[in-house]
Short mmCIF file of C-alpha atoms in Angstrom, two decimals:
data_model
loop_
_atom_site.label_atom_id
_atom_site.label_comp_id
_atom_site.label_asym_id
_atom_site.label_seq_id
_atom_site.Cartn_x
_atom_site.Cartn_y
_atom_site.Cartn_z
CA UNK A 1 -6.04 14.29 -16.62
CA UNK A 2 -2.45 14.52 -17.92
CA UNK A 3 -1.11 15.27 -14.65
CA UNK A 4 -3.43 12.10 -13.19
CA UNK A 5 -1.75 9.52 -14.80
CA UNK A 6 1.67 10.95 -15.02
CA UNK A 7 1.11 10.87 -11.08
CA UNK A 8 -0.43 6.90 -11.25
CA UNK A 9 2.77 6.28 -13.16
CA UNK A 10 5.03 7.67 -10.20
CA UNK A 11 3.39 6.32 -7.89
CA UNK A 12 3.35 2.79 -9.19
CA UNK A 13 7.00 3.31 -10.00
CA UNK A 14 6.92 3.81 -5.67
CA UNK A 15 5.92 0.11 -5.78
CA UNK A 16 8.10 -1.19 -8.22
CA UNK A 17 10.59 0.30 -5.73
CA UNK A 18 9.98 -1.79 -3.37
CA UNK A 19 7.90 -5.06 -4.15
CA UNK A 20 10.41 -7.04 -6.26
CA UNK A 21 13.20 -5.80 -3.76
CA UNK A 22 11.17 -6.90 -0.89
CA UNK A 23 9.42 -10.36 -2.05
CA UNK A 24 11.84 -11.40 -3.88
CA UNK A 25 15.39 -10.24 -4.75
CA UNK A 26 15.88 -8.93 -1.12
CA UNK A 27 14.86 -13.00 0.78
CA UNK A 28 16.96 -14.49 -2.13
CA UNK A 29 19.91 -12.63 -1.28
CA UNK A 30 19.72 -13.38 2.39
CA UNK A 31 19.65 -16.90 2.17
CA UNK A 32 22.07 -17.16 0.42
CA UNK A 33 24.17 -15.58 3.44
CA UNK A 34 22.67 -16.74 5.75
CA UNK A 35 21.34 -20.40 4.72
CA UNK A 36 19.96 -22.03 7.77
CA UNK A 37 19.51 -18.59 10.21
CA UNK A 38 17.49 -17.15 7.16
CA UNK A 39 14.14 -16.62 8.23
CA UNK A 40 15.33 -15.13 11.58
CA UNK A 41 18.01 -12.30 9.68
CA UNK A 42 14.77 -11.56 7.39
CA UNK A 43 12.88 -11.13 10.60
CA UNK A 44 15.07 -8.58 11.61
CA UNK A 45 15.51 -7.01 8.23
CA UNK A 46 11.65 -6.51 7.98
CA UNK A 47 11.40 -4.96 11.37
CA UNK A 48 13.70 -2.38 11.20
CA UNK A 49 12.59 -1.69 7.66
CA UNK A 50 9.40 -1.26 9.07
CA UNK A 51 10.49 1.24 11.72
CA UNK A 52 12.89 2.97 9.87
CA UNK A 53 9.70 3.36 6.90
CA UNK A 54 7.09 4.70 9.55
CA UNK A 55 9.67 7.31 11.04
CA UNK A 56 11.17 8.78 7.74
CA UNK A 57 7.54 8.77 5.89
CA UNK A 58 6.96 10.90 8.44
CA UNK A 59 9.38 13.07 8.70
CA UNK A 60 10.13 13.83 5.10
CA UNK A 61 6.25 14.34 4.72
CA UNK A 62 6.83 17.14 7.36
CA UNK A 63 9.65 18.37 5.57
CA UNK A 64 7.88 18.56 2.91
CA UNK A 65 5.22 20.73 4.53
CA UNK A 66 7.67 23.11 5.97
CA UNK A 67 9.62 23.80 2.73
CA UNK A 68 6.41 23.71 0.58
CA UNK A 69 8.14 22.08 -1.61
CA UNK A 70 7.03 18.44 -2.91
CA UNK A 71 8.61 18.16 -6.38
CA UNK A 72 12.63 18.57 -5.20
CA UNK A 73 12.07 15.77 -1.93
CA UNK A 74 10.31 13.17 -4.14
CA UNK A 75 13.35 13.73 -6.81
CA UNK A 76 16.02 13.94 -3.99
CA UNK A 77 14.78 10.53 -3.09
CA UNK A 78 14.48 8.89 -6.43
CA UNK A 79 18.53 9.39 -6.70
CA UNK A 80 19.25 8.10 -3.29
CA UNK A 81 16.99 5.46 -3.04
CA UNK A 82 17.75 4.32 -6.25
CA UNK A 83 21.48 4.57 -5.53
CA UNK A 84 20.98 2.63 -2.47
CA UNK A 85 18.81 0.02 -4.16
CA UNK A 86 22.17 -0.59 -6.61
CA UNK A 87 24.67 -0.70 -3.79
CA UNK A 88 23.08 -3.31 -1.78
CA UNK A 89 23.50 -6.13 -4.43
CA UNK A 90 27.39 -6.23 -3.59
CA UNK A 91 26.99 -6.16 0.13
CA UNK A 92 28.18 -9.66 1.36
CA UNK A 93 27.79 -9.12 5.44
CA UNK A 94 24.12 -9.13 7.09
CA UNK A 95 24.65 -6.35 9.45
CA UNK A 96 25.63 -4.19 6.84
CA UNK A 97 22.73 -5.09 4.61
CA UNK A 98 20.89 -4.25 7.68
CA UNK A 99 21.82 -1.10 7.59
CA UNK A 100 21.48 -0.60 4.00
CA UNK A 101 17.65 -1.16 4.03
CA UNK A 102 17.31 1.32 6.97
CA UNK A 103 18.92 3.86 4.96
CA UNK A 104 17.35 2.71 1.69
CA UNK A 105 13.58 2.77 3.12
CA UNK A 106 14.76 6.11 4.11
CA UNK A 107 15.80 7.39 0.67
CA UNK A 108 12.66 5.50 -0.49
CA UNK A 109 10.19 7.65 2.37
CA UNK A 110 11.80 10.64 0.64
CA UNK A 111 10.29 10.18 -2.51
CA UNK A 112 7.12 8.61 -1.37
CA UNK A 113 6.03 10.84 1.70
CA UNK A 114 6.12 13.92 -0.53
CA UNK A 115 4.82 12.35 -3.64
CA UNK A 116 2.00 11.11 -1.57
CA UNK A 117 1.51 14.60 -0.15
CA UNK A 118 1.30 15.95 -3.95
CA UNK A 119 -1.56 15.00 -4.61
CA UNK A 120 -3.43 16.44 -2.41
CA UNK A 121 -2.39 19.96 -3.21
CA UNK A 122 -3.27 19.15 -7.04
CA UNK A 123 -6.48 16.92 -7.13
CA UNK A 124 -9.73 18.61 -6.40
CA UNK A 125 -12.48 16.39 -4.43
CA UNK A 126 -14.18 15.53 -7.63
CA UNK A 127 -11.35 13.94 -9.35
CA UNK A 128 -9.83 11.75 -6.39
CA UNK A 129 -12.52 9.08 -7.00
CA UNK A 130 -10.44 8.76 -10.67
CA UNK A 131 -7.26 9.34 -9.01
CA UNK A 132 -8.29 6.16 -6.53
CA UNK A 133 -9.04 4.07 -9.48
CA UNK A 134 -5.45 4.69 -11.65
CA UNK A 135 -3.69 3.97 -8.07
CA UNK A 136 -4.54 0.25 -8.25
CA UNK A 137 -2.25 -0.01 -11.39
CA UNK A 138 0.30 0.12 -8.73
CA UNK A 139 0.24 -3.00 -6.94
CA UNK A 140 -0.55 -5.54 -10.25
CA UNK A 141 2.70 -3.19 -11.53
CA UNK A 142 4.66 -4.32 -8.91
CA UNK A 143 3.87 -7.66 -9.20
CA UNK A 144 4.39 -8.16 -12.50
CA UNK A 145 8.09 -6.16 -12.44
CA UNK A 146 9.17 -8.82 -9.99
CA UNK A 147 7.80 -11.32 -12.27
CA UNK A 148 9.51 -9.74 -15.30
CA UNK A 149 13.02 -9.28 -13.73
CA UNK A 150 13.38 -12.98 -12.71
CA UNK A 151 12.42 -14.40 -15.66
CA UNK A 152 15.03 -17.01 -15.92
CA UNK A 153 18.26 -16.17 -18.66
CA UNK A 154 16.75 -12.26 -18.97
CA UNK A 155 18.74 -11.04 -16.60
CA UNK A 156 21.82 -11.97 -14.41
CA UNK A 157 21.19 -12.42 -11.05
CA UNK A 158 24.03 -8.96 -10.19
CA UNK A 159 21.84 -6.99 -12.88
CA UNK A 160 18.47 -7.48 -11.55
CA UNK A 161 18.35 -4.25 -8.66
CA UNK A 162 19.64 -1.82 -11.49
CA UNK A 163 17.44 -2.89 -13.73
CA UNK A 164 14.44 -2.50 -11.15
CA UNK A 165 16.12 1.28 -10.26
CA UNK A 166 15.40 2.00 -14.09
CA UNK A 167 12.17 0.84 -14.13
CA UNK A 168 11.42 3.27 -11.25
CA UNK A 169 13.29 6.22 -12.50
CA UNK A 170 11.36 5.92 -16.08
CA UNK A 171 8.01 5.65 -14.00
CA UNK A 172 8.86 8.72 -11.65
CA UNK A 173 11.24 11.08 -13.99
CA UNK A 174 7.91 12.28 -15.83
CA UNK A 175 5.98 13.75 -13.54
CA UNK A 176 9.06 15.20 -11.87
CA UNK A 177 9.79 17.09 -15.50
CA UNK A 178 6.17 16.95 -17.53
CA UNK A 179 3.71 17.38 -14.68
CA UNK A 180 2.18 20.77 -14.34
CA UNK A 181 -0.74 20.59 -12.39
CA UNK A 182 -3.52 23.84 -11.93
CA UNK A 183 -3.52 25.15 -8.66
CA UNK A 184 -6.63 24.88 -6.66
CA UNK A 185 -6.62 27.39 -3.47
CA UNK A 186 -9.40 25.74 -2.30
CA UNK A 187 -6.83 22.19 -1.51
CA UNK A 188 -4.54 24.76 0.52
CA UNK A 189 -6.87 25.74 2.54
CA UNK A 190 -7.65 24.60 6.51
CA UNK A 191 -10.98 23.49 7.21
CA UNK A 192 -13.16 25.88 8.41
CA UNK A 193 -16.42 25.54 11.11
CA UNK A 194 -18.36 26.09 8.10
CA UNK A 195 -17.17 23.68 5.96
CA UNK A 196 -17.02 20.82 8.21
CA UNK A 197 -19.94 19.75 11.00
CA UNK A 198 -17.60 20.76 13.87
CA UNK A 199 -14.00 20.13 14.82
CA UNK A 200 -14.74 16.86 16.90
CA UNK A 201 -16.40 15.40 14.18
CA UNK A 202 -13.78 15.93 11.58
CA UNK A 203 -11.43 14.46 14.14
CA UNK A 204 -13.39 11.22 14.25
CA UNK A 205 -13.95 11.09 10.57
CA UNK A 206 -9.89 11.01 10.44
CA UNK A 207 -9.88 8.23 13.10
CA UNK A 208 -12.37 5.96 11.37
CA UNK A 209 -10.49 6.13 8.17
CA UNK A 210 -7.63 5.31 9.82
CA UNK A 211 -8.70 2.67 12.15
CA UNK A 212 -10.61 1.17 8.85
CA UNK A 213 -7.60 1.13 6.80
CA UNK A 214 -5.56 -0.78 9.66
CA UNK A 215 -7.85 -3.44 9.72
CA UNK A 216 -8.11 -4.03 5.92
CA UNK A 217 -4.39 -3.80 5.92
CA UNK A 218 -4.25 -6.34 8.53
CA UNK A 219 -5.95 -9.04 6.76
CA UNK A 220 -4.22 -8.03 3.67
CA UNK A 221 -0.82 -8.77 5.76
CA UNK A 222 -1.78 -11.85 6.78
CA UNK A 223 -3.28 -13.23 3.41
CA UNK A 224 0.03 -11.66 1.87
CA UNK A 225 2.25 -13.77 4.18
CA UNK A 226 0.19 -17.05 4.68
CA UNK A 227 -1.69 -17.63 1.36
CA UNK A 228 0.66 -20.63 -0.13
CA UNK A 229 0.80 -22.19 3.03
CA UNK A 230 -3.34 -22.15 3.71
CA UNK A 231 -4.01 -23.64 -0.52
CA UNK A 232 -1.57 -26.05 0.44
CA UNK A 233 -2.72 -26.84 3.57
CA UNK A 234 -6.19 -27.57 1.13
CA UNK A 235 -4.63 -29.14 -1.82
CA UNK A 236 -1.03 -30.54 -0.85
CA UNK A 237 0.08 -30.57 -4.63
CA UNK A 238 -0.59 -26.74 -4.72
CA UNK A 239 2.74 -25.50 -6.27
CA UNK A 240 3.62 -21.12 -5.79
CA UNK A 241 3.14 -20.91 -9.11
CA UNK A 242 -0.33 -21.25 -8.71
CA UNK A 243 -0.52 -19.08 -6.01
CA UNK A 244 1.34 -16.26 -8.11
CA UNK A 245 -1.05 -16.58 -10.96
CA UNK A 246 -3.96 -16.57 -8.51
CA UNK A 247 -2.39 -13.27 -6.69
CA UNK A 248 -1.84 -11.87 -10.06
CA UNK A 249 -4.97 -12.45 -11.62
CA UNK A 250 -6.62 -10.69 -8.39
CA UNK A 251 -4.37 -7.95 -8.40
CA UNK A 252 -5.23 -7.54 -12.43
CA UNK A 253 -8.96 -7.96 -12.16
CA UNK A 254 -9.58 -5.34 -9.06
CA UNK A 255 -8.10 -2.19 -11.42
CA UNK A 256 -11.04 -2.02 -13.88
CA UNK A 257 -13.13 -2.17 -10.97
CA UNK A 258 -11.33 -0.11 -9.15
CA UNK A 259 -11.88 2.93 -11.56
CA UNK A 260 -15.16 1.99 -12.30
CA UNK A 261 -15.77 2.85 -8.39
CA UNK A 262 -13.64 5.63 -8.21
CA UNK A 263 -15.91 7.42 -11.35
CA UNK A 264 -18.81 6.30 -9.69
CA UNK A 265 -17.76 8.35 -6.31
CA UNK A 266 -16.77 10.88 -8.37
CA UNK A 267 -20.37 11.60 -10.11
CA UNK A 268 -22.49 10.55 -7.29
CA UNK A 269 -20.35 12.68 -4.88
CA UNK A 270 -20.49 9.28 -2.31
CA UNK A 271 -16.59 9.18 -1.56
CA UNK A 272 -16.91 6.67 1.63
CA UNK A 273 -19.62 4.28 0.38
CA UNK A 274 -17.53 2.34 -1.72
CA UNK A 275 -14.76 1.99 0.91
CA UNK A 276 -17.66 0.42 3.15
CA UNK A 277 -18.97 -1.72 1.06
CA UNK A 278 -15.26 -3.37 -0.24
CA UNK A 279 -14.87 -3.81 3.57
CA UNK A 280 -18.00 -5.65 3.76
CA UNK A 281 -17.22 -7.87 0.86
CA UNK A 282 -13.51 -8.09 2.07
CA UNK A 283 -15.44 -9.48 5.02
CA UNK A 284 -17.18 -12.00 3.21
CA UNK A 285 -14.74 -13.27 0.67
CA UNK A 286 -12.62 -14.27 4.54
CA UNK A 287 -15.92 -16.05 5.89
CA UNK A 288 -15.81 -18.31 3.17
CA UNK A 289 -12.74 -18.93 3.33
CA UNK A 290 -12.68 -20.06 6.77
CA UNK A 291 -15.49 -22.65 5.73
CA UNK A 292 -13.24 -23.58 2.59
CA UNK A 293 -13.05 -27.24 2.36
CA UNK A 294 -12.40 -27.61 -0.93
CA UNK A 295 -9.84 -26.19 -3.26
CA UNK A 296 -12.53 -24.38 -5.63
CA UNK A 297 -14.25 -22.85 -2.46
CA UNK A 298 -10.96 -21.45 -1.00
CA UNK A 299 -9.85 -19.84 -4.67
CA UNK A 300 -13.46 -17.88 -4.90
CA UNK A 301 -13.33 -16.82 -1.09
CA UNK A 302 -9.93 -15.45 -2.02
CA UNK A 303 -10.82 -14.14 -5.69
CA UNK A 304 -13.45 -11.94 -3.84
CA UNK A 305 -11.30 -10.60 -1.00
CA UNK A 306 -8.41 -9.99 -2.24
CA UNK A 307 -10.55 -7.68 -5.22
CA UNK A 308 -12.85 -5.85 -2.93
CA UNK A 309 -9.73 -5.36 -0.71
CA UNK A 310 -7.24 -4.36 -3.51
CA UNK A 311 -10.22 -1.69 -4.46
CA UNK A 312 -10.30 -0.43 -1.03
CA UNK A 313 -6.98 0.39 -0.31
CA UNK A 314 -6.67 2.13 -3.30
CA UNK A 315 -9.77 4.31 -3.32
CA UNK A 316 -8.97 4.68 0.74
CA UNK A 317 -5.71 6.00 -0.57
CA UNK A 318 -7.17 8.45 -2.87
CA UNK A 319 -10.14 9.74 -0.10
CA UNK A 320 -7.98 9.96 2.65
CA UNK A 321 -6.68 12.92 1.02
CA UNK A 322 -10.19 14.50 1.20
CA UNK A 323 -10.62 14.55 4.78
CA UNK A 324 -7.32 15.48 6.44
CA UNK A 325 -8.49 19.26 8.29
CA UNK A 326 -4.80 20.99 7.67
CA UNK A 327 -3.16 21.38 4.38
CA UNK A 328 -0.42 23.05 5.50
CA UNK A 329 0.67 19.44 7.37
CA UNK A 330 -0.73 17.16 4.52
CA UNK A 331 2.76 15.34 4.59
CA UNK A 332 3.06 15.00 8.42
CA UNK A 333 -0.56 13.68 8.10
CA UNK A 334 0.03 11.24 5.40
CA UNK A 335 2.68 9.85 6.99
CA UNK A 336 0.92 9.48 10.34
CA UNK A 337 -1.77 7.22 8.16
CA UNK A 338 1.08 5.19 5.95
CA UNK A 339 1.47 3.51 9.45
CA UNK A 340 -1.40 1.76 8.64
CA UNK A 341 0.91 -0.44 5.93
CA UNK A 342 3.70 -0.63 8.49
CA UNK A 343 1.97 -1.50 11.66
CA UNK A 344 -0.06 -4.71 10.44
CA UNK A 345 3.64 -6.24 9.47
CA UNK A 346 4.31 -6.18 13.19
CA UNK A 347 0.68 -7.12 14.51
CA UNK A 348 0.32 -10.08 11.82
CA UNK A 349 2.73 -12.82 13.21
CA UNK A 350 1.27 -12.73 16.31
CA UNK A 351 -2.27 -12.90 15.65
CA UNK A 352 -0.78 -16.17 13.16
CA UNK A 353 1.21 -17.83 16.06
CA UNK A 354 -1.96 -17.09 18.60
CA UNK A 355 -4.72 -18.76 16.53
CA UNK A 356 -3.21 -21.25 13.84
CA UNK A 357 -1.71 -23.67 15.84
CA UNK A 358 -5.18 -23.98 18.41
CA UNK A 359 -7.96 -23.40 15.62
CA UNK A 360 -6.15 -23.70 12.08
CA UNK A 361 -6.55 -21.19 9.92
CA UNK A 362 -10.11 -21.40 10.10
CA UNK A 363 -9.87 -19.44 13.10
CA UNK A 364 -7.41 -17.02 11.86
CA UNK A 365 -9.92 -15.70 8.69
CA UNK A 366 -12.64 -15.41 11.13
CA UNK A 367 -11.27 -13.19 13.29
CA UNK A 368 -9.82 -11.61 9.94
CA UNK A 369 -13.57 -11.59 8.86
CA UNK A 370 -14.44 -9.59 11.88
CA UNK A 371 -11.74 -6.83 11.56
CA UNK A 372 -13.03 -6.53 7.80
CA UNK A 373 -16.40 -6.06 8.65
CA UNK A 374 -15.45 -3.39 12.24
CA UNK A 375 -13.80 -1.73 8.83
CA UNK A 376 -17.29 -2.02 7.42
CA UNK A 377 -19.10 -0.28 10.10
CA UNK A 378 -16.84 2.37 11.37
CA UNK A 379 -17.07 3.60 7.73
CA UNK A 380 -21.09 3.36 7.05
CA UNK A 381 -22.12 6.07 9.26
CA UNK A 382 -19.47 8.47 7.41
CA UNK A 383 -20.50 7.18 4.06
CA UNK A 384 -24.27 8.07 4.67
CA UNK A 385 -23.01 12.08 6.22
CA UNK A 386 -20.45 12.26 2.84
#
């Protein structure tokens, strides 16, 4: 249990990394260089982030595999990524800020493909349920880090990245130095004929929880990026301060529940049928959305997505490690499913440009309500094997 939450505390130092950087202090910076072409240079910034996230997760998750060595990559990228996190405050010229977020997600894949990866070699099946639950401190973490940093007079505007590298060196540094988990063979073992129905279906048990997880993440892109817009689109007067308290409340309420589930899975030995059921729910909180006509409506469609879809990506998280076949590529494997939070950033603006403008966004959380519920359904027949 020590180990378990000296790893929830790593990993939601992982999204203090990047969430204040990202929603806040990163944008800021770039419009103030680039005032009226703003939106376009952030375009660009979040699409090679993107790609340069996806490649490196990989790779240093491979890495990691080949050296069998987690604990040295995830603190190897902790210095660099925190180094390049500091160093990009000064930078004054938007190419060369482009580069420095390429070679900051980079540093940043270092520490998180690995640390990812360590968990799997350390948590046995009947803790990962728990080990879902403590993940979804993460996101409400990173939330509230970008809230605390730009509190106005706290901090000057040139302190606020090296204050946010602190933050995630306190988070990470003890697990790197405290953390001594057992060892459990069994985890470093492949999966053998007898311990799985056959090799096919252990291949499409990997594909549905990946597949699943792309949807959610979809709809959790596009509620991410549109949500002000839609409430105001409801109630004109609807400032983004209510919208952050709204986001923040969800993100707050779904961790109780979240390890509430994750015990559940754990002593019932059901590790799917939660993730199917927050997909179905995810599924309906969107349906009644798209019928929203009223400002009350829209908040409780949202209050009950954003919850059952917070819990699912964090028990997902925790699962996924359960049914990957080979141990000895855990962090090649991990990395090939963290696409799953990259891709959706580069699907979401289309799907937004295709069906806002014809059908509002009305049409938009349908189809979003669809996806959710595929998620649903390509996960039921695996919960009721598992």
């Amino acid at each position: 249990m020590r180990f378990l939450i000296l790893y929830a505390l790593a990993w939601a130092g992982g999204s203090i990394a990047y969430v204040p950087f990202l929603t806040i202090l990163l944008p800021a910076h770039v419009i103030t260089l680039a005032q009226e072409n703003s939106v376009s240079w952030l375009a660009y910034l979040a699409f090679a982030g993107a790609i340069s996230a996806s490649a490196s997760n990989i790779g240093f998750g491979w890495l990691s595999d080949i050296t069998r060595s987690r604990r040295g990559w995830i603190a190897a990228g902790l210095v660099l990524s925190c180094a390049l996190l500091m160093a990009a405050g000064p930078v004054e010229r938007l190419p060369a800020l482009l580069a420095m977020v390429v070679f900051w997600q980079l540093g940043l894949n270092m520490m998180l493909g690995p640390l990812a990866a360590w968990a799997g070699d350390c948590v046995p099946d009947i803790q990962k349920g728990t080990l879902g639950g403590l993940l979804a401190f993460a996101p409400a973490i990173g939330a509230l880090s970008g809230a605390f940093i730009t509190i106005p007079g706290l901090f000057a505007v040139e302190m606020r990245l090296g204050i946010v590298a602190i933050l995630v060196a306190i988070c990470v540094m003890p697990v790197l130095i405290l953390g001594r988990p057992r060892k459990f063979p069994e985890l470093l073992q492949s999966a053998e004929p007898q311990t799985s129905p056959s090799p096919l279906n252990l291949h499409n048990d990997v594909v549905r929880m990946w597949f699943a997880r792309l949807l959610v993440q979809i709809t959790e892109a596009a509620l991410f990026a549109y949500l002000l817009l839609w409430f105001r689109s409801i109630a004109p007067s609807f400032s983004d301060n209510d919208t952050a308290r709204i986001f923040s409340f969800v993100l707050v309420a779904a961790v109780p529940l979240a390890m509430i589930a994750g015990r559940w899975t754990d002593l019932r030995n059901r590790p799917i049928l939660p993730l199917s059921v927050c997909a179905a729910m995810a599924a309906l909180g969107l349906a009644i959305m798209a019928w929203a006509t009223d400002l009350h409506a829209a908040i409780f469609g949202y209050a009950i997505f954003g919850i059952a879809a917070g819990i699912f990506l964090s028990l997902h998280s925790a699962q996924t490690l359960r049914i990957l076949p080979r141990p000895e590529r855990r962090g090649r494997d991990l990395g090939v499913f963290n696409l799953t939070n990259t891709v959706p950033s580069l699907i979401m603006p289309w799907l937004t440009l295709a069906l806002v403008p014809v059908f509002g966004f009305s049409g938009l959380f349908l189809l979003l309500a669809v996806l959710a519920a595929i998620a649903s359904l390509l996960l039921l027949s695996l919960a009721l094997r598992k």
